[in-house]
XYZ file of C-alpha atoms in Angstrom:
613
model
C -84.936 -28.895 -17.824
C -88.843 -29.051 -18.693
C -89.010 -25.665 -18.296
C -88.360 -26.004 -14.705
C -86.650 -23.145 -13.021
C -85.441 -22.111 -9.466
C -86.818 -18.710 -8.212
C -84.769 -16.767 -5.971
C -85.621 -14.005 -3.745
C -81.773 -11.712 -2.919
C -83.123 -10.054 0.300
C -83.610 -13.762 1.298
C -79.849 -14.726 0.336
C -77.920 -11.220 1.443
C -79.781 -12.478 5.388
C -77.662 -15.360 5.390
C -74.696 -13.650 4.549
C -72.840 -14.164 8.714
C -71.447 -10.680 7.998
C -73.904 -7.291 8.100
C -74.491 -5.597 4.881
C -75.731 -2.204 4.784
C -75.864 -0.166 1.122
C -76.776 3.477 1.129
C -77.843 5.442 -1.931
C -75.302 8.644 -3.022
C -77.445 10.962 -0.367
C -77.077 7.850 2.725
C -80.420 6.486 2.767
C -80.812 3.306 3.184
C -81.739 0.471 -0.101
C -79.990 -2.655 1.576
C -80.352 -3.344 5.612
C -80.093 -7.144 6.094
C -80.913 -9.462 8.918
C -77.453 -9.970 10.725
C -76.831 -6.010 10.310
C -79.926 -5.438 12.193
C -78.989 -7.940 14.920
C -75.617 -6.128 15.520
C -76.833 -2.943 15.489
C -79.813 -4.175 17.576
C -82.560 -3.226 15.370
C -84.083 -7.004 15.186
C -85.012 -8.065 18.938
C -86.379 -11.298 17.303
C -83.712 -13.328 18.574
C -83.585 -11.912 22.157
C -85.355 -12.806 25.282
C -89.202 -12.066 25.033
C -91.131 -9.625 27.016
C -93.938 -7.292 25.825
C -93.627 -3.445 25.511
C -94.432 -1.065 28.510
C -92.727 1.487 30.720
C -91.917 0.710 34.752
C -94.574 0.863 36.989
C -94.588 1.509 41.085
C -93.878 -1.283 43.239
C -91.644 -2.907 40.216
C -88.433 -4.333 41.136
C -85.100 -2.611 40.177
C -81.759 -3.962 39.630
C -78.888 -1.603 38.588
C -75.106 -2.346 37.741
C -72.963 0.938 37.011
C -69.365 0.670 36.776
C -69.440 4.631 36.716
C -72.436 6.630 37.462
C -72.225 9.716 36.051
C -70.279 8.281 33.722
C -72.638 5.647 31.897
C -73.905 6.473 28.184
C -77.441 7.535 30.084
C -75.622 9.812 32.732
C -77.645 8.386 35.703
C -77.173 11.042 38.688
C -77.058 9.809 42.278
C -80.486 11.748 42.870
C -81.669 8.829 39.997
C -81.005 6.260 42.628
C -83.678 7.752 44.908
C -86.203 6.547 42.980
C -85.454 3.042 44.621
C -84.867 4.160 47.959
C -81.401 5.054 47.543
C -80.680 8.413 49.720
C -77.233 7.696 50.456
C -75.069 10.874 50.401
C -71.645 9.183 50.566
C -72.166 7.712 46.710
C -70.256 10.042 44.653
C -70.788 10.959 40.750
C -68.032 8.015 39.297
C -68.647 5.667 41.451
C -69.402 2.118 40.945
C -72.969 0.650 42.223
C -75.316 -2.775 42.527
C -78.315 -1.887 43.010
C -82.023 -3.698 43.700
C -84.872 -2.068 45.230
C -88.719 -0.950 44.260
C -89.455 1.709 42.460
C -90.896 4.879 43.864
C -91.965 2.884 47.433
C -89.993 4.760 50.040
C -91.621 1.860 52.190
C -89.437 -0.804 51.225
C -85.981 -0.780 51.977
C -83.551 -1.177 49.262
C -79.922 -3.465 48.981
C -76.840 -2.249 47.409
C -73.401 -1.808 47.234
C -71.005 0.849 45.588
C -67.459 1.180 45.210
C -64.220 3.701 44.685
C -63.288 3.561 41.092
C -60.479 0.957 41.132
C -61.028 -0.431 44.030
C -61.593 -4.010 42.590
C -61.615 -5.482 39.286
C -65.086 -7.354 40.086
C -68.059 -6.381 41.916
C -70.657 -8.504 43.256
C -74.064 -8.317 45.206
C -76.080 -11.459 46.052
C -79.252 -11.365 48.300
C -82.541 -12.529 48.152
C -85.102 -9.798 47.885
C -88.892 -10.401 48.200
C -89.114 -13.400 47.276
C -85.935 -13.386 44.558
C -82.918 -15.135 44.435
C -80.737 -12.095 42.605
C -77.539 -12.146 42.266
C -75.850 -9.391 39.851
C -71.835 -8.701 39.067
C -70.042 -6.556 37.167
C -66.238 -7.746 35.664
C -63.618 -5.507 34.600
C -61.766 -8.358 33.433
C -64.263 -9.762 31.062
C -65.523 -6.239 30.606
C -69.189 -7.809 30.994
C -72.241 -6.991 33.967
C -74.433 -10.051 34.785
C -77.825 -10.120 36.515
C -79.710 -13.252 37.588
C -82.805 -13.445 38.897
C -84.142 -17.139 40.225
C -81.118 -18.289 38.124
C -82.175 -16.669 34.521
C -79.210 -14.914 33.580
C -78.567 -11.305 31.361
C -75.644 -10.493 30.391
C -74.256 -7.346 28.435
C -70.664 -6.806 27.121
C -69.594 -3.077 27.616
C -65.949 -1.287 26.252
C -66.246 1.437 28.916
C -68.488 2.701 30.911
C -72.115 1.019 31.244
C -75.539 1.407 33.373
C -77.364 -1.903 32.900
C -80.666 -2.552 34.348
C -83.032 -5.438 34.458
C -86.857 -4.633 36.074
C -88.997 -7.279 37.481
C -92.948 -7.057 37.490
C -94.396 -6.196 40.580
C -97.389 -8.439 39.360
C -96.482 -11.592 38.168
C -92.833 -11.884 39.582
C -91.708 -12.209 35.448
C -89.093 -9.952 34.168
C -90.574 -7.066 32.068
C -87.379 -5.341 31.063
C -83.649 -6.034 30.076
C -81.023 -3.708 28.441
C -80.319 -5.105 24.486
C -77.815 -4.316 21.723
C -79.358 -0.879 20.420
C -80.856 0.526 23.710
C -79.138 3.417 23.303
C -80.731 4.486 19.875
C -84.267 2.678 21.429
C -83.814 5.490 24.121
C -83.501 2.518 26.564
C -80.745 3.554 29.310
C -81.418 3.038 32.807
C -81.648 7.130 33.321
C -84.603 7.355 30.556
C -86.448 4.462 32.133
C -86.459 5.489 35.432
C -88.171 8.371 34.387
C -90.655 6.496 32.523
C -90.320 6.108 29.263
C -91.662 3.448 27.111
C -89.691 0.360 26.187
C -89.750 -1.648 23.136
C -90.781 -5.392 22.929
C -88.187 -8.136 22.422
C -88.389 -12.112 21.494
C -90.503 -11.203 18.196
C -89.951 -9.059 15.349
C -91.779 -5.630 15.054
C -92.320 -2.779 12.767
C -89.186 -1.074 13.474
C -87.246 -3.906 11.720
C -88.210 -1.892 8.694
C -85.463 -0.017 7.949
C -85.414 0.808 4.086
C -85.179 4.618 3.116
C -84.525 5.467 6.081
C -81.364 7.690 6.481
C -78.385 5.894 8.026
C -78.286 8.636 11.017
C -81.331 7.490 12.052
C -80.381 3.819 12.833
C -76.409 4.684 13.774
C -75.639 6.796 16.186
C -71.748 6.353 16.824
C -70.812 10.328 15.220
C -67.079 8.674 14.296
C -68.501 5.968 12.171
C -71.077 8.473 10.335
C -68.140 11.067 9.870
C -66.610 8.193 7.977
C -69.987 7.115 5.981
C -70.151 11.183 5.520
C -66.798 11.481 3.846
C -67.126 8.332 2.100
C -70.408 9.956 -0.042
C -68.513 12.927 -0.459
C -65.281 11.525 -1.722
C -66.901 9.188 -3.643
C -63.775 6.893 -1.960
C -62.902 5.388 1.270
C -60.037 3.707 3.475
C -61.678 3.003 5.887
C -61.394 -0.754 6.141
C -61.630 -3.329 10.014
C -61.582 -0.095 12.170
C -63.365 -0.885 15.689
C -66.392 1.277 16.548
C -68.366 1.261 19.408
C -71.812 1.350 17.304
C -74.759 1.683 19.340
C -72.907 0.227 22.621
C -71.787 -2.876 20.249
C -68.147 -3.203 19.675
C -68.066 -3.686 15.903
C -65.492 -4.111 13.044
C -66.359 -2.039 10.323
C -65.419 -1.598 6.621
C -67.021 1.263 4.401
C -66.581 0.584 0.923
C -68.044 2.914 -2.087
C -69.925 0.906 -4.937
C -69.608 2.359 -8.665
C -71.395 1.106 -12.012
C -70.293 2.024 -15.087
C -67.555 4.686 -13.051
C -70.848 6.154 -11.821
C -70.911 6.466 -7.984
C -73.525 4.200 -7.086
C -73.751 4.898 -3.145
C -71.443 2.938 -0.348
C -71.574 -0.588 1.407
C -70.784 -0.822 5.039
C -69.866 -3.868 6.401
C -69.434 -4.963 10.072
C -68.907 -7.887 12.764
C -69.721 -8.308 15.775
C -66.464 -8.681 17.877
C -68.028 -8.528 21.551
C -65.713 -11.765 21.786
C -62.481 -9.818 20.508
C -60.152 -12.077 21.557
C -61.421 -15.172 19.046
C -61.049 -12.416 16.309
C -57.797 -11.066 17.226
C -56.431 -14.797 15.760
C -57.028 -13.614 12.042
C -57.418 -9.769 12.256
C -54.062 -8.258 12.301
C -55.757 -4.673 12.041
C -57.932 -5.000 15.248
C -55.078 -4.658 17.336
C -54.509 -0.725 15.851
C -57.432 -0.003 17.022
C -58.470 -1.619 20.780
C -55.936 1.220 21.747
C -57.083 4.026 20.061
C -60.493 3.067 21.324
C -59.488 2.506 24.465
C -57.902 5.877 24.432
C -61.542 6.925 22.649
C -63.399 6.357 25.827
C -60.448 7.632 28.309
C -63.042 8.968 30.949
C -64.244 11.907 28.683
C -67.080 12.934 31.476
C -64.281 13.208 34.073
C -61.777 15.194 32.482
C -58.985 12.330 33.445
C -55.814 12.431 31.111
C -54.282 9.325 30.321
C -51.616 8.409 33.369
C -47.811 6.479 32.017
C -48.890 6.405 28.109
C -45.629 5.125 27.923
C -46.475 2.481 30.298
C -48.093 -0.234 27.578
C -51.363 -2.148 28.400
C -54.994 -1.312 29.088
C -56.027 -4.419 31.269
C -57.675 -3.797 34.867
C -54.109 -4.839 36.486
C -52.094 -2.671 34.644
C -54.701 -0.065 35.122
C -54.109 -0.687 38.838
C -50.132 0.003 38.471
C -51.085 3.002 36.659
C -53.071 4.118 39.177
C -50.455 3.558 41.874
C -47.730 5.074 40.282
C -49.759 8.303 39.717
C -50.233 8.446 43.614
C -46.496 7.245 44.196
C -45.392 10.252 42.553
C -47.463 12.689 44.513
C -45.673 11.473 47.500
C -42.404 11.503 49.099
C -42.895 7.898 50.525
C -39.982 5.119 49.574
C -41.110 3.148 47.004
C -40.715 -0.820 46.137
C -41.151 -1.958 42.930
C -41.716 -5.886 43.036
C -42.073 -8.210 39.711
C -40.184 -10.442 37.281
C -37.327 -9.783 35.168
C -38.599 -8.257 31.961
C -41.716 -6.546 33.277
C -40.737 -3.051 33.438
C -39.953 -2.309 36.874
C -36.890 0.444 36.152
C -39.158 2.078 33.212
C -42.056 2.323 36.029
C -39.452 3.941 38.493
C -38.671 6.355 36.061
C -42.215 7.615 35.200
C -42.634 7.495 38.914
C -39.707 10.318 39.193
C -40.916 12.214 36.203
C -44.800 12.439 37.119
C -43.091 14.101 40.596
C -40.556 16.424 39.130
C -38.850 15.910 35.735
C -36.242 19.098 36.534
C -34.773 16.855 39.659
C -32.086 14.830 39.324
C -32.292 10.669 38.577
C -30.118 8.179 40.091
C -30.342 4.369 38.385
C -28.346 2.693 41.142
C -27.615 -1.453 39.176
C -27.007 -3.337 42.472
C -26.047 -6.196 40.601
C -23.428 -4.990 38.621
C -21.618 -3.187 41.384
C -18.646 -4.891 42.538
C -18.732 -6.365 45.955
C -15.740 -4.519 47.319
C -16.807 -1.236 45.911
C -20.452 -0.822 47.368
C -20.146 1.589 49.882
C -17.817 3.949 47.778
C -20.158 3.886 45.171
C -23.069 4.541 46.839
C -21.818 7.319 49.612
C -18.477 8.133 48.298
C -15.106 9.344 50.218
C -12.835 12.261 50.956
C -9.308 12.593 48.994
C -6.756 10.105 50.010
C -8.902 8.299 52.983
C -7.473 4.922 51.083
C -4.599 3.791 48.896
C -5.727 3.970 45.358
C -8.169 6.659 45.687
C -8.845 9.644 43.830
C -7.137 12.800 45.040
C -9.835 14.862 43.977
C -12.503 12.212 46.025
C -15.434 10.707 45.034
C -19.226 12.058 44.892
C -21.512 8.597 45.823
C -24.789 7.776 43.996
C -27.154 9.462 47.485
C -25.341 12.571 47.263
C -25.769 12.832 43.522
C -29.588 12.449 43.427
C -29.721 15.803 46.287
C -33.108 16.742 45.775
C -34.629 14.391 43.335
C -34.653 10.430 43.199
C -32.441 7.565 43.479
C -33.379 3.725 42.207
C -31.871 0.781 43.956
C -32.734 -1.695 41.125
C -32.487 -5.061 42.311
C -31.857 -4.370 46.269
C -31.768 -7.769 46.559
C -28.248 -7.960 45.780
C -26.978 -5.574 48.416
C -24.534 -7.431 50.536
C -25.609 -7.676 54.620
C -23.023 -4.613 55.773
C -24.432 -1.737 53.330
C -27.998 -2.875 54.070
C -26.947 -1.576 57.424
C -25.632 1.410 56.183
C -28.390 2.019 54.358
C -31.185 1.090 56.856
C -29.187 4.035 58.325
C -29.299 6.319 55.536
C -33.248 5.747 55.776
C -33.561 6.701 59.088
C -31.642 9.512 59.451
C -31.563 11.151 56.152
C -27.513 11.346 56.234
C -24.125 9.409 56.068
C -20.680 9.858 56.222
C -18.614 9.307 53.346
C -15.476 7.008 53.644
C -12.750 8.611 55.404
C -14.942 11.444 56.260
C -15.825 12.836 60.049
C -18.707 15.080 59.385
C -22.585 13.644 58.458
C -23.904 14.610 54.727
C -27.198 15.443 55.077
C -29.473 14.357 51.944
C -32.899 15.229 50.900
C -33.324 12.155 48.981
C -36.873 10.363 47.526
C -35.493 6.405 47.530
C -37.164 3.768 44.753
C -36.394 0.699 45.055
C -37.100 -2.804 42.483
C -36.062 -6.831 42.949
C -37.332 -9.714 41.640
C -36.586 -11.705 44.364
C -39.313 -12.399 47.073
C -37.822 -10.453 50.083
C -39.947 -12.245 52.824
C -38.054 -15.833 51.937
C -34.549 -13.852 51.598
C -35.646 -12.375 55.099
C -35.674 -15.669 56.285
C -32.826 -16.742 54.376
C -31.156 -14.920 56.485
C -30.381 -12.477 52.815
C -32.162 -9.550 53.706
C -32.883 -7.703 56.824
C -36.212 -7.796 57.927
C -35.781 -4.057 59.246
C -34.859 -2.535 56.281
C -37.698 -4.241 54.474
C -39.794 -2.909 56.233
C -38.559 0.517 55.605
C -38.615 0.156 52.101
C -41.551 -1.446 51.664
C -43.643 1.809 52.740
C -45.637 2.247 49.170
C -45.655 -1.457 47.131
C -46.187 -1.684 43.656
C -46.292 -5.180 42.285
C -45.974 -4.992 38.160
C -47.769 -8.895 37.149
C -46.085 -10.853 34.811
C -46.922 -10.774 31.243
C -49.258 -14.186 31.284
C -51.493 -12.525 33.931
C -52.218 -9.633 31.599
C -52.779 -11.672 27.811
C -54.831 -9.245 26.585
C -52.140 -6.987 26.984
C -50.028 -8.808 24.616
C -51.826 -8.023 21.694
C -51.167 -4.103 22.107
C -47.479 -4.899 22.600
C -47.235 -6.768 19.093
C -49.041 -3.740 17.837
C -46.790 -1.500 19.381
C -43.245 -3.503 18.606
C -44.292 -3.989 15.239
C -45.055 -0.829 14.379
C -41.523 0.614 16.213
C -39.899 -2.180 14.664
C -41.029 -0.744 10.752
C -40.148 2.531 11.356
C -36.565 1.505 13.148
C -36.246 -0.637 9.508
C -37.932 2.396 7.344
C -39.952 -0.686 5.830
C -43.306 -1.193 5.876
C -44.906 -2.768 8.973
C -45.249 -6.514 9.067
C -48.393 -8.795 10.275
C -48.705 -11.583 12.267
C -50.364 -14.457 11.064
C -53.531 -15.980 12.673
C -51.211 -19.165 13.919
C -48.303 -16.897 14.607
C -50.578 -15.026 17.194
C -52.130 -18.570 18.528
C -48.301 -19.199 19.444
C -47.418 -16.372 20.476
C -50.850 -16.392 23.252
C -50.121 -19.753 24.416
C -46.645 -18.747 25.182
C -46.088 -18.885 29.027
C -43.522 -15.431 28.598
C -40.805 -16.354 31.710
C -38.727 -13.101 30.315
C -42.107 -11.012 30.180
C -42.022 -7.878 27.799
C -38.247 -7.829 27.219
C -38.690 -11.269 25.523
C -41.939 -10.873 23.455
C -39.503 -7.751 21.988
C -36.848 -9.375 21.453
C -38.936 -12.555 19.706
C -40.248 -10.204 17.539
C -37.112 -8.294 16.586
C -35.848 -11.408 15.538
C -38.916 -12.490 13.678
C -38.912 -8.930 11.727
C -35.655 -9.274 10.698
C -35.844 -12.828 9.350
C -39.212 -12.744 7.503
C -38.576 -12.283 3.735
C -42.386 -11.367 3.493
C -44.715 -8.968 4.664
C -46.520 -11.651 6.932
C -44.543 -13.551 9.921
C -45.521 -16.851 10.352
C -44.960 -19.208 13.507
C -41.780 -20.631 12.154
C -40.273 -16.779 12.284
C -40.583 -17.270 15.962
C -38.005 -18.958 18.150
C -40.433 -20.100 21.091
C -41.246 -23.591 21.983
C -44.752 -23.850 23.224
C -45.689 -26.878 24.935
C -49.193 -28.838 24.338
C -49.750 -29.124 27.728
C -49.895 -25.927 30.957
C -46.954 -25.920 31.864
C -45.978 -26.121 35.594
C -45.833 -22.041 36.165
C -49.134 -21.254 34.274
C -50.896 -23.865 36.131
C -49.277 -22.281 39.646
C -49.889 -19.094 38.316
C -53.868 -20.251 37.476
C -54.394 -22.311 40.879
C -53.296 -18.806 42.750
C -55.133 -16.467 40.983
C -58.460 -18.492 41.245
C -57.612 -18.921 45.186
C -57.246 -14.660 45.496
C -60.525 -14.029 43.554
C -62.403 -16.636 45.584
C -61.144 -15.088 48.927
C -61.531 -12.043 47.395
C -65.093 -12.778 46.670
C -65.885 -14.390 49.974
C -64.919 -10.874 51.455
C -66.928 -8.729 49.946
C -70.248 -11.191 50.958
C -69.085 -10.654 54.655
C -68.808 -6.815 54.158
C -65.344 -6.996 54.866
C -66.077 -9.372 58.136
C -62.429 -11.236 58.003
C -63.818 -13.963 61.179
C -67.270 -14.374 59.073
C -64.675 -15.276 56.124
C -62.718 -17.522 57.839
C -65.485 -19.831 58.285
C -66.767 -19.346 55.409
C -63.318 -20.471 53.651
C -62.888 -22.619 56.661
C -59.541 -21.300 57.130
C -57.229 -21.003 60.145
C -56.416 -17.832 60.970
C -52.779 -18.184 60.537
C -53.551 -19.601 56.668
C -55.586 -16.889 55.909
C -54.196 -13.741 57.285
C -50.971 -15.525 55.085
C -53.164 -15.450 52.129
C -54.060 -11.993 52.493
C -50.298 -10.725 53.170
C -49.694 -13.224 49.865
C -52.301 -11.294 47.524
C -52.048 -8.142 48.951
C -55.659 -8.370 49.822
């Protein structure tokens, strides 16, 4: 072609690979490093938000969110906080704060809040401080902290626990420092810069972008990932391929793959993603959903010691956290119990653990009040003496309450119970004994009482169904399990998890979904809940011919359009975080929140009955 020929430079055509490449020689230095690898790992700043280099000065503005101090990957102390004016000796090493005040001026008054671990799924501070409109959150659901200041928002996405600070200058009113991708390995957590130490420059590239020859443990510092890259040199061979790492503070997919030439070992490529958004990924990455659990599990409150409460119990989102968290204290009681939620959630598996965190020696009572026949309540539940009726048993009959002496007995679905043994057992409540047909004398019973229904016992109360009093004394210690649509994320650990019990039930090897399978299953509204995703699956497992199960395998229609109980669902749960919101900006102040909502006082003290707020 006239001697005309295209040059090409590979460095230039490996940075526009939208996947980061790293290549290591055999000893795990560095020879290939290119541009999207050093954005995930947070090397390049180029693309960030610019401010120069420095170190806080006095008089500059700070604004903290912690969702654990003590906890966070800096281990900020609460003696830390009195640096801005914090000397507040009820905060307590794990828990949650919002911060803003100035550093090292004990003159100026700072603004914060801080919160029990588990209190809330979403903290919030808003205020305007010197001059500043700042407004900073942190989400449990999103698993993402927010600051704005004058309406310029930062943002950083966090697995577990996370200290994220942004520092205004006391000079020019600008922002002068932000947490990044890679602040960890910059040295950049908010415990190192409150004790003054410098800070790198962002919005421009830099020297450090340089990373060639440099080992690999001196840009990674996640020590499960190296182990990998470790074992990988040695072994000369790797299967290590989509496992989730938390490198640097970035949630990232990784691959390690060794190169040979020649059946020379050459040295390894590593390859990663970005998957901060997990959920778009989880549409066409079968082999993320392994491993959000057993990184979940990773990060299971090391610094506190905490094991992990109902493993059985499936599901890492805030809510089922919450029913986690209840149950735990459930069992260290000896309060009645009521289990609320829809069919198919779990509610008799829950009682169970319940009994078993408490005492796993005692005895366990499952009491069906729906399959008992109407006539035969009361001797099934208390029993009678030899011949106190025609037909009986001449040896008598020991009753569900005298069988669980001792230990626990679950009333699933006490909705059922007809009016007459709701008195009985209103009774049984009270005074800890009955009488069994045909007998004189009282049984006493030492008895810990769970009960579950699906039904919504305030409208059977005024049904005239239920008995308000006994509600009442049931409803001591509520746990409400949410349906599976409130929980999504959830559902991609129970594929996981039914899959995988599903292969080994079948001694086959485990079948995938694929990516439009998932998208179908996710916009599935779930009316039966778990019991139904199950048995879905079952079918689908036992139908597919193949190794992957596509959306035809599934017997589920899924409509175009919300339907009417996901948009329900939607409307209420907005309505309980705004409410919720509004009372955390009154402090708790339920008249201040009433006019803020502009709410009667009937219609909101209903709304906070309805949410449990």
């Amino acid at each position: 072609m006239n001697g005309f020929t295209i040059e090409y430079d590979p460095e230039m055509i490996i940075d526009h690979i939208d996947e980061g490449i790293i290549f290591t020689d055999k000893q795990g230095f560095i020879k290939i490093f290119n541009k999207k690898a050093k954005e995930i790992i947070g090397i390049d700043l180029s693309t960030q938000k610019s401010h120069p280099a420095g170190r806080i000065h006095q008089d500059d503005i700070v604004i903290i969110c912690d969702n654990q101090i003590g906890g966070d990957d800096g281990g900020l102390t609460v003696h830390d906080l009195e640096s801005i004016n914090i000397h507040d000796k009820k905060i307590k090493v794990g828990d949650a704060i919002i911060a803003v005040g100035v550093f090292k001026n004990p003159d100026i008054r700072s603004i914060y809040k801080f919160w029990r671990r588990l209190d809330l799924s979403y903290y919030e501070l808003k205020t305007e401080y010197l001059g500043f409109t700042i407004k900073a959150s942190i989400d449990l659901f999103e698993k993402k902290m927010v600051i704005e200041v004058n309406n310029d928002s930062y943002e950083m996405k966090f697995i577990n626990n996370l200290g994220y600070m942004v520092i205004i200058d006391k000079h020019n009113g600008s922002v002068k420092f932000y947490q990044a991708k890679g602040y960890t390995v910059r040295k950049e957590n908010i415990k190192n810069i409150l004790e003054e130490a410098s800070f790198s420059a962002k919005g421009h590239s830099n020297a450090k972008t340089n990373v060639i020859n440099m080992h690999i443990t001196e840009i990674i510092e996640d020590s499960e990932i190296i182990t990998n890259i470790n074992n990988a040199i040695q072994s000369k061979k790797s299967n290590l391929e989509f496992e989730l790492f938390d490198i640097n503070k970035t949630p990232t997919l990784c691959s390690v793959l060794p190169v040979h030439s020649n059946q020379t070992f050459q040295g390894i490529i590593i390859k990663m993603q970005d998957v901060s958004e997990i959920e778009k990924l989880l549409e066409n990455r079968n082999e993320v959903l392994k491993n959000i659990e057993k990184l979940e599990t990773r990060y299971t409150d090391v610094n506190h010691n905490d094991t992990p409460v109902l493993p059985g119990f499936i599901g890492n989102s805030i809510l089922l956290k919450e029913v986690k968290y209840l149950a735990k204290k459930a069992s260290e009681i000896n309060s009645t119990v009521l289990i609320t939620g829809e069919n198919g959630t779990g509610k008799s598996f829950l009682a169970k653990e319940i009994h078993k965190l408490g005492d796993k020696k005692t005895p366990f009572v499952h009491v069906n009040c729906s399959a008992i026949p109407y006539n035969l309540f009361e001797s099934e539940l208390f029993g009678y003496e030899r011949g106190s009726f025609t037909g009986a048993k001449s040896e008598g009959k020991i009753g569900y309450f005298e069988q669980a002496e001792g230990g626990t007995i679950f009333l699933d679905e006490i909705g059922e119970l007809p009016n007459e043994i709701q008195a009985k057992l209103l009774h049984v409540l009270q005074s800890k004994s009955f009488y069994k047909i045909g007998g004189l004398k009282p049984i006493n019973i030492s008895v810990r009482v769970i009960a579950a229904t699906n039904k919504n016992l305030e409208q059977e109360i005024e049904a005239g169904n239920f008995r308000e009093d006994l509600y009442y004394r049931i409803n001591v210690f509520p746990i409400n399990i949410p349906s599976l649509r409130e929980r999504k994320n959830d559902i991609y650990i129970f594929i996981n998890n039914i899959l995988e019990r599903l292969s080994n039930e079948y001694n086959i090897e485990q079948k995938q979904l694929s990516g439009s399978a998932f998208d179908k299953l996710i916009r599935y509204s779930w009316p039966g809940n778990v019991r139904e995703l199950e048995n879905v699956l079952e079918r689908a497992f036992n139908i597919c011919n193949t190794h992957v199960i596509q959306p035809e395998h599934l017997n589920i229609k899924v409509n175009n359009l919300m339907d009417k109980r996901l948009l329900k669902d939607a409307l209420m749960e907005t309505e309980k975080k705004f409410i919720a919101e509004t009372l955390i900006q009154c402090n708790y102040d339920k008249k201040e929140a009433m006019q803020r909502l502009d709410m009667s006082k009937t219609n909101f003290y209903e709304k906070l009955k309805l949410y449990k707020l």
